[in-house]
Short mmCIF file of C-alpha atoms in Angstrom, two decimals:
data_model
loop_
_atom_site.label_atom_id
_atom_site.label_comp_id
_atom_site.label_asym_id
_atom_site.label_seq_id
_atom_site.Cartn_x
_atom_site.Cartn_y
_atom_site.Cartn_z
CA MET A 59 0.00 0.00 0.00
CA GLY A 60 1.73 3.12 -1.22
CA GLU A 61 1.49 6.39 0.58
CA LEU A 62 0.13 9.34 -1.37
CA ARG A 63 0.81 12.93 -0.40
CA VAL A 64 -0.71 15.95 -2.12
CA ARG A 65 1.19 19.16 -1.39
CA GLY A 66 2.62 17.39 1.63
CA VAL A 67 -0.74 16.23 3.01
CA LYS A 68 -1.40 12.53 3.36
CA VAL A 69 -4.36 11.17 1.38
CA ARG A 70 -5.74 8.05 3.01
CA ASP A 71 -5.97 5.00 0.78
CA THR A 72 -9.72 4.66 0.91
CA PHE A 73 -12.67 5.43 -1.29
CA ALA A 74 -15.55 7.85 -1.33
CA GLU A 75 -18.82 6.03 -1.64
CA ALA A 76 -21.55 7.55 -3.79
CA PHE A 77 -24.93 6.40 -5.04
CA GLY A 78 -27.03 6.50 -8.18
CA MET A 79 -29.54 9.31 -8.54
CA ARG A 80 -31.72 10.93 -11.20
CA ALA A 81 -30.94 14.50 -12.18
CA THR A 82 -32.07 17.38 -14.33
CA ARG A 83 -30.54 20.67 -15.38
CA LEU A 84 -32.65 23.82 -15.44
CA LEU A 85 -31.59 27.09 -17.02
CA ILE A 86 -33.11 30.02 -15.19
CA THR A 87 -32.92 33.46 -16.76
CA ALA A 88 -33.99 36.84 -15.47
CA ALA A 89 -33.72 40.55 -16.09
CA SER A 90 -30.34 40.79 -14.35
CA PRO A 91 -27.67 38.43 -12.99
CA ARG A 92 -28.88 39.33 -9.51
CA TRP A 93 -32.45 38.21 -10.17
CA ALA A 94 -31.27 35.06 -11.94
CA ARG A 95 -29.24 34.23 -8.83
CA ILE A 96 -32.19 34.90 -6.56
CA ALA A 97 -34.39 32.54 -8.56
CA GLY A 98 -31.67 29.91 -8.73
CA GLU A 99 -30.89 30.08 -5.03
CA CYS A 100 -34.56 29.80 -4.12
CA LEU A 101 -35.01 26.89 -6.52
CA THR A 102 -32.05 25.03 -5.04
CA GLY A 103 -32.59 26.10 -1.45
CA PHE A 104 -33.29 23.57 1.30
CA ALA A 105 -31.92 20.84 -0.93
CA THR A 106 -28.92 19.45 0.91
CA SER A 107 -29.78 15.80 1.38
CA VAL A 108 -32.52 13.56 0.02
CA ILE A 109 -32.92 12.26 3.56
CA GLY A 110 -34.83 15.33 4.61
CA CYS A 111 -35.21 17.50 1.51
CA LYS A 112 -36.26 14.94 -1.16
CA VAL A 113 -33.97 16.82 -3.55
CA GLU A 114 -30.28 17.66 -3.59
CA ALA A 115 -29.55 20.70 -5.68
CA GLY A 116 -27.26 23.58 -6.35
CA ILE A 117 -26.26 26.20 -8.86
CA GLU A 118 -23.87 24.75 -11.41
CA ALA A 119 -22.80 28.02 -13.03
CA ASP A 120 -23.70 31.61 -13.71
CA LEU A 121 -24.53 32.02 -17.37
CA PRO A 122 -23.68 35.09 -19.41
CA GLN A 123 -26.49 36.36 -21.60
CA ASP A 124 -25.05 34.86 -24.77
CA ALA A 125 -25.25 31.39 -23.20
CA THR A 126 -28.97 31.37 -22.39
CA PRO A 127 -31.98 30.54 -24.58
CA ASP A 128 -33.53 34.01 -24.34
CA GLY A 129 -30.40 36.14 -24.32
CA ARG A 130 -30.78 37.24 -20.71
CA PRO A 131 -28.42 36.57 -17.82
CA GLY A 132 -29.04 33.28 -16.09
CA VAL A 133 -27.90 30.43 -13.94
CA SER A 134 -27.86 26.72 -14.56
CA ALA A 135 -29.10 24.58 -11.69
CA LEU A 136 -28.78 20.84 -11.16
CA LEU A 137 -31.45 19.00 -9.19
CA PHE A 138 -31.02 15.42 -8.04
CA ALA A 139 -33.63 13.06 -6.63
CA PHE A 140 -33.58 9.47 -5.51
CA ASP A 141 -35.32 8.25 -8.67
CA ALA A 142 -37.18 9.47 -11.74
CA GLU A 143 -40.60 9.32 -10.05
CA GLU A 144 -39.43 11.52 -7.21
CA LEU A 145 -37.80 13.98 -9.60
CA LYS A 146 -41.07 14.29 -11.52
CA LYS A 147 -42.83 15.35 -8.35
CA ARG A 148 -40.20 17.70 -7.01
CA VAL A 149 -39.18 19.68 -10.08
CA PRO A 150 -42.58 21.21 -10.87
CA GLU A 151 -43.09 21.82 -7.17
CA ARG A 152 -39.85 23.76 -6.84
CA VAL A 153 -40.15 25.64 -10.14
CA GLY A 154 -43.73 26.51 -9.24
CA GLN A 155 -42.81 27.93 -5.88
CA ALA A 156 -39.42 29.46 -6.61
CA VAL A 157 -39.33 30.49 -10.28
CA LEU A 158 -42.94 31.13 -11.24
CA THR A 159 -43.12 33.44 -8.24
CA CYS A 160 -39.80 35.20 -8.87
CA ALA A 161 -39.82 38.58 -10.58
CA THR A 162 -38.69 38.44 -14.23
CA ALA A 163 -37.55 34.79 -14.09
CA ALA A 164 -38.03 32.21 -16.86
CA CYS A 165 -37.27 28.48 -16.89
CA PHE A 166 -35.69 26.43 -19.69
CA ASP A 167 -34.53 22.87 -20.29
CA GLY A 168 -30.81 22.41 -19.72
CA LEU A 169 -30.76 18.80 -20.97
CA PRO A 170 -32.61 19.14 -24.29
CA GLY A 171 -31.00 16.01 -25.72
CA ALA A 172 -32.25 13.72 -22.97
CA ALA A 173 -34.96 11.25 -23.99
CA GLU A 174 -36.38 10.95 -20.45
CA ARG A 175 -38.52 13.98 -19.70
CA VAL A 176 -39.77 15.70 -16.59
CA ARG A 177 -42.88 17.79 -17.16
CA VAL A 178 -42.62 21.33 -15.90
CA GLY A 179 -44.44 23.92 -18.01
CA SER A 180 -47.14 21.43 -18.91
CA VAL A 181 -47.89 21.07 -15.19
CA LEU A 182 -47.44 24.69 -14.14
CA ARG A 183 -49.57 25.97 -17.02
CA HIS A 184 -52.64 25.21 -14.92
CA PHE A 185 -51.74 28.24 -12.85
CA GLY A 186 -52.88 30.20 -15.90
CA ASP A 187 -56.45 29.02 -15.36
CA ARG A 188 -56.94 28.59 -19.12
CA HIS A 189 -55.49 32.00 -19.92
CA GLN A 190 -52.14 30.35 -20.65
CA ALA A 191 -50.90 29.83 -24.19
CA SER A 192 -48.06 27.86 -25.68
CA LYS A 193 -45.68 28.42 -28.56
CA ILE A 194 -43.45 25.95 -30.33
CA VAL A 195 -40.08 27.33 -31.39
CA ASP A 196 -37.66 25.00 -33.17
CA GLY A 197 -39.66 21.98 -32.08
CA ARG A 198 -39.69 22.87 -28.39
CA ARG A 199 -42.87 23.94 -26.64
CA TYR A 200 -42.91 26.85 -24.22
CA TRP A 201 -45.78 27.89 -21.98
CA ARG A 202 -46.65 31.52 -21.46
CA ILE A 203 -48.38 31.73 -18.13
CA PRO A 204 -49.93 35.10 -17.36
CA VAL A 205 -48.83 36.61 -14.05
CA MET A 206 -49.38 40.06 -12.60
CA GLU A 207 -45.94 41.21 -13.70
CA GLY A 208 -46.40 40.04 -17.28
CA GLU A 209 -45.82 36.45 -18.37
CA PHE A 210 -43.94 33.54 -16.85
CA LEU A 211 -42.23 31.65 -19.65
CA CYS A 212 -41.57 28.00 -18.87
CA GLU A 213 -40.45 25.18 -21.14
CA GLU A 214 -42.92 22.32 -21.38
CA SER A 215 -40.52 19.69 -20.08
CA VAL A 216 -36.90 19.27 -19.12
CA GLY A 217 -34.59 16.33 -19.70
CA SER A 218 -33.44 13.98 -16.98
CA GLN A 219 -30.61 11.51 -16.82
CA LYS A 220 -28.87 9.08 -14.53
CA ALA A 221 -26.51 10.83 -12.18
CA ILE A 222 -24.38 10.31 -9.10
CA GLY A 223 -24.84 11.81 -5.66
CA GLY A 224 -22.58 11.78 -2.67
CA GLY A 225 -19.08 11.99 -4.09
CA ASN A 226 -17.05 13.31 -1.18
CA PHE A 227 -13.87 13.75 0.76
CA LEU A 228 -13.09 14.58 4.35
CA ILE A 229 -10.72 17.27 5.50
CA LEU A 230 -9.06 16.21 8.76
CA ALA A 231 -7.52 19.33 10.26
CA SER A 232 -5.69 20.45 13.34
CA SER A 233 -8.27 23.13 14.14
CA ALA A 234 -11.76 24.21 13.17
CA GLU A 235 -10.28 27.32 11.56
CA ALA A 236 -7.87 25.30 9.42
CA ALA A 237 -10.64 22.90 8.39
CA LEU A 238 -12.89 25.76 7.32
CA ALA A 239 -10.15 27.56 5.38
CA ALA A 240 -9.29 24.33 3.53
CA ALA A 241 -12.95 23.63 2.80
CA GLU A 242 -13.50 27.12 1.42
CA SER A 243 -10.46 26.77 -0.78
CA ALA A 244 -11.76 23.44 -2.11
CA VAL A 245 -15.27 24.75 -2.74
CA ALA A 246 -13.97 27.70 -4.72
CA VAL A 247 -12.25 25.48 -7.28
CA MET A 248 -14.86 22.70 -7.32
CA ARG A 249 -17.62 25.16 -8.19
CA ARG A 250 -15.81 25.88 -11.44
CA VAL A 251 -16.15 22.28 -12.64
CA PRO A 252 -19.02 21.86 -15.13
CA GLY A 253 -21.64 19.21 -14.41
CA VAL A 254 -21.39 19.21 -10.62
CA VAL A 255 -22.98 20.97 -7.66
CA LEU A 256 -22.12 21.05 -3.98
CA PRO A 257 -25.55 20.88 -2.34
CA PHE A 258 -24.64 21.57 1.30
CA PRO A 259 -24.48 25.02 2.92
CA GLY A 260 -21.57 26.87 1.37
CA GLY A 261 -20.62 23.58 -0.30
CA VAL A 262 -19.48 22.16 3.04
CA VAL A 263 -20.91 19.55 5.44
CA ARG A 264 -19.92 19.43 9.06
CA SER A 265 -22.25 16.60 9.99
CA GLY A 266 -21.02 13.60 8.08
CA SER A 267 -23.15 10.61 8.93
CA LYS A 268 -23.09 6.87 9.22
CA VAL A 269 -25.91 4.69 7.94
CA GLY A 270 -28.62 4.21 10.58
CA ALA A 271 -28.01 4.68 14.30
CA ARG A 272 -26.88 2.41 17.04
CA HIS A 273 -29.40 3.51 19.61
CA TYR A 274 -32.38 4.96 17.72
CA LYS A 275 -34.08 2.52 15.38
CA LYS A 276 -35.97 5.21 13.43
CA MET A 277 -32.90 7.12 12.36
CA ILE A 278 -31.87 6.68 8.72
CA ALA A 279 -28.55 8.35 9.44
CA SER A 280 -26.74 9.51 12.54
CA THR A 281 -23.53 11.24 13.46
CA ASN A 282 -20.32 9.75 12.13
CA ASP A 283 -18.84 9.19 15.61
CA ALA A 284 -15.62 7.68 14.26
CA TYR A 285 -14.83 11.10 12.75
CA CYS A 286 -16.05 13.29 15.61
CA PRO A 287 -12.96 14.64 17.38
CA SER A 288 -14.93 15.34 20.54
CA LEU A 289 -15.78 11.64 20.89
CA ARG A 290 -12.23 10.33 20.72
CA GLY A 291 -11.67 7.98 23.67
CA ARG A 292 -15.31 7.62 24.55
CA PHE A 293 -16.70 4.14 25.27
CA GLY A 294 -18.25 2.60 22.19
CA VAL A 295 -16.40 4.87 19.76
CA THR A 296 -13.58 3.60 17.57
CA THR A 297 -12.04 6.74 16.21
CA GLU A 298 -10.72 6.97 12.68
CA LEU A 299 -8.87 10.18 13.42
CA PRO A 300 -5.09 10.35 13.67
CA GLU A 301 -3.31 12.28 16.39
CA GLY A 302 -3.60 16.02 16.19
CA VAL A 303 -6.96 16.15 14.37
CA ASN A 304 -9.39 18.47 16.11
CA SER A 305 -11.95 19.22 13.42
CA VAL A 306 -13.29 17.54 10.28
CA LEU A 307 -15.29 18.98 7.40
CA GLU A 308 -16.69 17.11 4.42
CA ILE A 309 -17.21 18.27 0.85
CA VAL A 310 -20.06 16.50 -0.93
CA VAL A 311 -20.36 16.69 -4.70
CA ASN A 312 -23.19 15.51 -6.93
CA GLY A 313 -22.63 15.24 -10.65
CA LEU A 314 -24.21 14.31 -13.95
CA GLU A 315 -21.28 12.09 -14.91
CA ARG A 316 -18.65 10.14 -13.02
CA GLU A 317 -15.84 12.02 -14.79
CA ALA A 318 -17.14 15.38 -13.61
CA ILE A 319 -17.20 14.19 -10.00
CA GLU A 320 -13.68 12.83 -10.35
CA ALA A 321 -12.45 16.15 -11.74
CA ALA A 322 -14.12 18.03 -8.91
CA LEU A 323 -12.73 15.71 -6.23
CA ARG A 324 -9.23 15.92 -7.67
CA SER A 325 -9.14 19.72 -7.88
CA GLY A 326 -10.91 20.03 -4.53
CA ILE A 327 -8.46 17.80 -2.68
CA GLU A 328 -5.53 19.68 -4.21
CA ALA A 329 -6.97 23.00 -3.13
CA ALA A 330 -7.78 21.70 0.37
CA CYS A 331 -4.25 20.59 1.14
CA LEU A 332 -3.29 23.72 3.05
CA SER A 333 -1.34 24.17 6.23
CA GLY A 334 -3.20 22.85 9.25
CA VAL A 335 -4.66 19.96 7.26
CA VAL A 336 -3.47 16.66 8.71
CA GLU A 337 -5.02 14.21 6.31
CA ILE A 338 -7.60 13.82 3.53
CA SER A 339 -9.97 10.88 3.79
CA GLY A 340 -13.10 9.65 2.09
CA GLY A 341 -16.57 9.01 3.41
CA ASN A 342 -17.46 5.41 2.84
CA TYR A 343 -19.97 3.11 4.37
CA GLY A 344 -18.26 -0.16 3.66
CA GLY A 345 -20.27 -0.50 0.46
CA LYS A 346 -23.61 -0.34 2.28
CA LEU A 347 -24.78 2.88 0.69
CA GLY A 348 -24.03 2.98 -2.98
CA LYS A 349 -22.41 1.32 -5.91
CA HIS A 350 -20.31 4.25 -7.11
CA LEU A 351 -16.91 4.12 -5.46
CA PHE A 352 -14.21 6.75 -5.92
CA PRO A 353 -10.83 5.47 -4.69
CA LEU A 354 -8.98 8.64 -3.68
CA HIS A 355 -5.56 7.44 -4.77
CA ALA A 356 -6.84 6.65 -8.26
CA LEU A 357 -7.81 10.32 -8.65
CA PHE A 358 -4.12 11.12 -8.64
CA GLY A 359 -3.08 8.31 -10.92
CA ALA A 360 -1.95 5.98 -8.15
CA ALA A 361 -3.21 2.42 -8.19
CA PRO A 362 -5.73 1.75 -5.43
CA ALA A 363 -4.79 -0.86 -2.84
CA MET B 1335 -29.27 19.28 -49.35
CA SER B 1336 -32.02 21.62 -50.41
CA VAL B 1337 -34.39 22.33 -53.26
CA ARG B 1338 -34.10 25.53 -55.22
CA LEU B 1339 -36.86 26.74 -57.53
CA THR B 1340 -36.00 29.65 -59.79
CA LEU B 1341 -38.86 31.26 -61.69
CA ARG B 1342 -38.08 31.52 -65.39
CA ARG B 1343 -41.11 33.64 -66.27
CA ALA B 1344 -44.04 34.83 -64.25
CA PRO B 1345 -47.37 33.38 -65.44
CA ALA B 1346 -49.68 35.79 -67.28
CA ALA B 1347 -52.57 35.23 -64.86
CA PRO B 1348 -52.71 34.52 -61.12
CA THR B 1349 -51.88 30.87 -60.67
CA ASP B 1350 -52.49 28.48 -57.82
CA ALA B 1351 -49.10 27.34 -56.50
CA ALA B 1352 -50.20 25.31 -53.50
CA SER B 1353 -48.06 22.34 -54.56
CA ILE B 1354 -44.97 24.29 -53.60
CA ARG B 1355 -44.68 23.08 -50.03
CA PRO B 1356 -41.52 21.66 -48.53
CA ASP B 1357 -43.06 18.61 -46.88
CA ALA B 1358 -44.23 17.40 -50.30
CA PHE B 1359 -40.69 17.53 -51.71
CA LEU B 1360 -39.10 15.36 -49.06
CA GLU B 1361 -39.49 12.11 -51.04
CA LEU B 1362 -39.27 13.57 -54.55
CA ASP B 1363 -36.26 13.97 -56.78
CA GLU B 1364 -35.65 16.88 -59.14
CA VAL B 1365 -37.57 15.35 -62.03
CA ALA B 1366 -40.58 14.41 -59.90
CA ILE B 1367 -40.78 17.90 -58.42
CA ALA B 1368 -40.61 19.46 -61.91
CA GLY B 1369 -43.44 17.16 -62.99
CA LEU B 1370 -45.85 18.15 -60.19
CA PRO B 1371 -48.90 20.20 -61.18
CA MET B 1372 -48.67 23.69 -59.62
CA GLY B 1373 -52.08 23.41 -57.99
CA PRO B 1374 -54.90 20.96 -57.30
CA ASP B 1375 -56.21 21.30 -60.86
CA PRO B 1376 -54.51 18.48 -62.81
CA GLU B 1377 -54.62 20.72 -65.91
CA SER B 1378 -52.56 23.38 -64.17
CA PRO B 1379 -49.01 23.95 -65.39
CA ARG B 1380 -46.23 21.77 -64.05
CA ILE B 1381 -43.75 23.27 -61.63
CA GLY B 1382 -41.08 22.62 -64.27
CA ASP B 1383 -43.04 24.70 -66.81
CA LEU B 1384 -42.44 27.83 -64.76
CA PHE B 1385 -39.37 27.03 -62.65
CA ASP B 1386 -35.88 25.70 -62.98
CA VAL B 1387 -35.68 23.00 -60.33
CA LEU B 1388 -32.39 22.25 -58.64
CA GLY B 1389 -32.11 19.47 -56.07
CA GLY B 1390 -34.67 17.20 -54.46
CA ARG B 1391 -35.50 14.97 -51.52
CA SER B 1392 -35.35 17.80 -49.04
CA ASP B 1393 -37.82 19.90 -47.10
CA ASP B 1394 -35.55 22.92 -47.18
CA VAL B 1395 -36.93 24.80 -50.16
CA ARG B 1396 -35.92 28.15 -51.63
CA VAL B 1397 -38.01 29.89 -54.27
CA ASN B 1398 -36.59 32.82 -56.22
CA GLY B 1399 -38.21 35.27 -58.58
CA ASP B 1400 -41.25 37.50 -59.00
CA LEU B 1401 -43.85 35.42 -57.20
CA THR B 1402 -46.60 38.05 -57.26
CA ARG B 1403 -48.85 35.89 -59.45
CA LEU B 1404 -48.40 32.72 -57.43
CA ARG B 1405 -51.10 32.07 -54.85
CA GLY B 1406 -51.03 29.77 -51.86
CA LEU B 1407 -47.29 29.16 -51.65
CA GLY B 1408 -46.72 26.83 -48.70
CA ALA B 1409 -50.44 26.35 -48.13
CA ASP B 1410 -51.31 23.42 -45.86
CA MET B 1411 -47.66 22.56 -45.34
CA THR B 1412 -46.92 20.46 -42.27
CA GLY B 1413 -43.20 20.92 -41.88
CA GLY B 1414 -39.93 21.99 -43.40
CA THR B 1415 -38.66 25.40 -44.37
CA LEU B 1416 -39.88 27.46 -47.31
CA ARG B 1417 -37.89 30.56 -48.23
CA LEU B 1418 -39.46 32.96 -50.67
CA GLU B 1419 -36.93 35.34 -52.19
CA GLY B 1420 -39.29 37.86 -53.72
CA ASP B 1421 -42.78 39.26 -53.33
CA ALA B 1422 -45.55 36.67 -53.18
CA ALA B 1423 -49.27 36.77 -53.93
CA ASP B 1424 -52.24 35.89 -51.71
CA GLY B 1425 -52.63 33.01 -49.32
CA VAL B 1426 -49.00 32.37 -48.37
CA GLY B 1427 -49.04 29.59 -45.76
CA ALA B 1428 -52.81 29.43 -45.64
CA GLY B 1429 -53.86 26.45 -43.56
CA MET B 1430 -50.30 25.53 -42.69
CA ARG B 1431 -49.89 23.03 -39.85
CA GLY B 1432 -46.20 23.21 -39.19
CA GLY B 1433 -42.82 24.34 -40.38
CA LEU B 1434 -41.46 27.73 -41.23
CA ILE B 1435 -42.01 30.15 -44.09
CA LEU B 1436 -39.52 32.98 -44.50
CA VAL B 1437 -40.41 35.69 -46.98
CA HIS B 1438 -37.76 38.15 -48.07
CA GLY B 1439 -40.28 40.43 -49.66
CA SER B 1440 -43.94 41.26 -49.23
CA VAL B 1441 -46.99 39.01 -49.28
CA GLY B 1442 -50.51 39.51 -50.66
CA ASP B 1443 -53.82 39.12 -48.89
CA GLU B 1444 -54.78 36.51 -46.30
CA ALA B 1445 -51.31 35.31 -45.48
CA GLY B 1446 -51.45 32.60 -42.83
CA ALA B 1447 -55.22 32.30 -43.10
CA ARG B 1448 -56.56 29.47 -40.90
CA MET B 1449 -53.07 28.31 -40.03
CA ARG B 1450 -52.84 25.93 -37.07
CA ARG B 1451 -49.18 25.70 -36.24
CA GLY B 1452 -45.80 26.81 -37.49
CA SER B 1453 -44.40 30.25 -38.19
CA ILE B 1454 -44.40 32.72 -41.07
CA ALA B 1455 -41.98 35.64 -41.10
CA VAL B 1456 -42.16 38.42 -43.68
CA THR B 1457 -39.58 41.15 -44.10
CA GLY B 1458 -41.89 43.37 -46.15
CA ARG B 1459 -45.57 44.22 -45.98
CA ALA B 1460 -48.68 42.04 -45.85
CA GLY B 1461 -51.94 42.68 -47.67
CA GLN B 1462 -55.43 42.59 -46.25
CA ARG B 1463 -56.70 40.20 -43.57
CA ALA B 1464 -53.29 38.86 -42.59
CA GLY B 1465 -53.85 35.93 -40.23
CA LEU B 1466 -57.48 35.58 -41.26
CA GLN B 1467 -59.26 33.12 -38.91
CA MET B 1468 -55.92 31.91 -37.67
CA ILE B 1469 -56.30 28.97 -35.29
CA ALA B 1470 -52.79 29.01 -33.83
CA GLY B 1471 -49.21 29.63 -34.85
CA THR B 1472 -47.24 32.78 -35.46
CA LEU B 1473 -47.27 35.30 -38.29
CA LEU B 1474 -44.58 37.98 -38.10
CA VAL B 1475 -44.65 40.92 -40.50
CA LEU B 1476 -41.90 43.50 -40.19
CA GLY B 1477 -43.57 45.97 -42.54
CA ASP B 1478 -47.03 47.49 -42.66
CA LEU B 1479 -50.21 45.44 -42.49
CA GLY B 1480 -53.15 45.96 -44.82
CA ARG B 1481 -56.75 46.28 -43.70
CA ALA B 1482 -58.36 44.05 -41.06
CA PRO B 1483 -55.35 42.18 -39.72
CA GLY B 1484 -56.31 39.19 -37.62
CA PHE B 1485 -59.90 39.19 -38.84
CA GLY B 1486 -61.57 36.24 -37.09
CA LEU B 1487 -58.39 35.38 -35.17
CA LYS B 1488 -59.12 32.50 -32.78
CA ARG B 1489 -55.76 31.79 -31.19
CA GLY B 1490 -52.28 32.43 -32.40
CA THR B 1491 -50.05 35.41 -32.67
CA LEU B 1492 -49.64 38.17 -35.19
CA VAL B 1493 -46.44 40.13 -34.60
CA ALA B 1494 -46.49 43.46 -36.40
CA GLY B 1495 -43.47 45.66 -36.86
CA GLY B 1496 -45.01 48.32 -39.07
CA SER B 1497 -48.19 50.34 -39.11
CA LEU B 1498 -51.58 48.74 -38.84
CA GLU B 1499 -55.21 49.69 -38.55
CA LEU B 1500 -56.87 47.51 -35.98
CA LEU B 1501 -60.40 46.21 -36.14
CA PRO B 1502 -62.60 47.51 -33.32
CA THR B 1503 -62.88 43.91 -32.10
CA PHE B 1504 -59.31 43.99 -30.80
CA ARG B 1505 -58.74 45.29 -27.27
CA LEU B 1506 -55.54 46.76 -25.92
CA ALA B 1507 -54.23 44.68 -23.01
CA CYS B 1508 -50.86 46.19 -22.12
CA THR B 1509 -47.43 47.25 -23.32
CA TYR B 1510 -44.74 44.74 -22.33
CA ARG B 1511 -41.91 42.52 -23.48
CA PRO B 1512 -43.26 39.02 -24.08
CA GLY B 1513 -40.58 36.55 -23.03
CA ILE B 1514 -41.29 34.26 -25.96
CA LEU B 1515 -40.28 36.79 -28.63
CA PRO B 1516 -36.51 36.65 -28.02
CA LEU B 1517 -36.73 32.90 -28.61
CA LEU B 1518 -38.62 33.45 -31.85
CA PHE B 1519 -36.24 36.18 -33.04
CA ARG B 1520 -33.18 34.05 -32.23
CA SER B 1521 -34.64 31.08 -34.06
CA LEU B 1522 -35.37 33.24 -37.10
CA ARG B 1523 -31.86 34.67 -37.04
CA ARG B 1524 -30.45 31.16 -37.17
CA HIS B 1525 -32.43 30.81 -40.39
CA GLY B 1526 -30.99 34.03 -41.76
CA PHE B 1527 -33.97 36.25 -40.98
CA GLU B 1528 -33.19 39.46 -39.10
CA ALA B 1529 -36.06 41.10 -37.27
CA GLY B 1530 -33.97 44.17 -36.51
CA SER B 1531 -32.82 45.74 -33.29
CA ARG B 1532 -35.88 47.98 -32.92
CA LEU B 1533 -38.20 44.99 -32.56
CA GLU B 1534 -35.72 42.73 -30.82
CA GLY B 1535 -35.01 45.22 -28.07
CA GLY B 1536 -38.38 46.87 -27.86
CA ALA B 1537 -41.69 46.63 -26.09
CA PHE B 1538 -44.91 45.48 -27.72
CA ARG B 1539 -48.52 46.51 -27.39
CA ARG B 1540 -50.65 43.43 -26.86
CA TRP B 1541 -54.04 43.52 -28.51
CA ILE B 1542 -56.45 40.73 -27.59
CA GLY B 1543 -58.78 39.42 -30.26
CA ASP B 1544 -60.59 38.80 -32.42
CA CYS B 1545 -63.29 39.43 -29.83
CA ALA B 1546 -65.94 38.87 -32.51
CA ASP B 1547 -64.68 35.28 -32.52
CA LEU B 1548 -62.98 33.13 -29.88
CA GLY B 1549 -60.80 36.08 -28.85
CA ARG B 1550 -57.89 34.05 -27.54
CA GLY B 1551 -55.44 35.36 -30.08
CA GLU B 1552 -53.16 38.38 -29.95
CA ILE B 1553 -51.59 41.02 -32.09
CA LEU B 1554 -48.24 42.08 -30.70
CA HIS B 1555 -47.48 45.47 -32.18
CA GLY B 1556 -43.92 46.71 -31.92
CA ALA B 1557 -43.98 50.13 -30.34
CA PRO B 1558 -42.92 52.70 -32.97
CA PRO B 1559 -39.37 54.05 -32.65
#
């Protein structure tokens, strides 16, 4: 088992464990970059984990006006659900509450080539109470739903595809400050990778979890005690933390393709290896959670153990 | 691959040209297209009698010449693209159910009459009753409209860039920027049709009508400069 160091920081020879999801990409445009952001942030708000939010989502990129369907500034958002049925319920719900309501915003399909469709405009049109109208431009149908401001323009359906949720790595640091600085550094570069989003607050998770709970049967997930520095030495806890680790933060990345997640993990780990970081590890559940495994060493060209 | 029809000589009298529709050319080669009667009357002249035909088996069709005696170009078409390089007579795209007609020139009366789907875009003017009894679809005219535009309009959209005299059965709704128009303008530009910066950047008056009929249609009139 070879040892891998990135910028002097040890990367544990383990894997990040991720799981299959169903995802869509929405392009949201508005009168200004600010309003596009507002719509996008509302649309992808409260969407950290499917455990409690049904959807995991984030803003993939800000879009300049020449990169949007209607020539206005926009954002592209990725939304992930557990399966296609769930996605079909959640996308119209979120667009209806967060984009239809948002001043100047419009909603377009960001996966027009995808054969699997999620209905959006064709559901939300009912808000128009039969005053809505549709237009077909270049074979794609758009609904014009009258609202007090003017019209809400929403594409009839958006594409969906298989995707991966829960790509991750753990930053094991000597202090909470060092962990946060490393996490922020990682998030800044990972957000530039196309095809991924970091659904947790600020792109960072402090509450990594294990599957189920030892003491509460109802819990689907509970605190990852092996990685909680404050539990080191406690009865019933087998710590995974080396000496000198006093705080751990996790970066979780969801992506449309495996390659995009790999690129994000690679650049994120590199950016996270700052002073005060003791080790980089991966969140895995011994194969209990998902079938998509990302051996950390393989990201850097080293053969996994 | 495309089909190009070049008019050799304009017919002496107005002639039905409803066979010139791109969807009908998709399976036909050059010779078969030239052999088609111009209109429903089997005695009518063949396309090849009036036009030089170049290419076949395509629904991307370009027609060049003085088309002012040819009626019903693109009528009832269901798909494809028809480009008219020159002024056309009455009934362009009447009853069309899909596809796109681009006219670099002006059109006669009753363009887009009873159309159901698809788009017609005209750089020049349109004659009387443009969009007559239109059921749905889009008719864009950059120039002036003749009398009674949108007469009997049920649904669908007439976009007017020039002057027009509205029927009293159209009601002014508001002045705004309909979000769908940038998509339409961008699509047209990809096909080589420029609507111009005045319309592309401007606001439109929305007239609801025809209120003597179903009244679910609209005339979007580009605010004058």
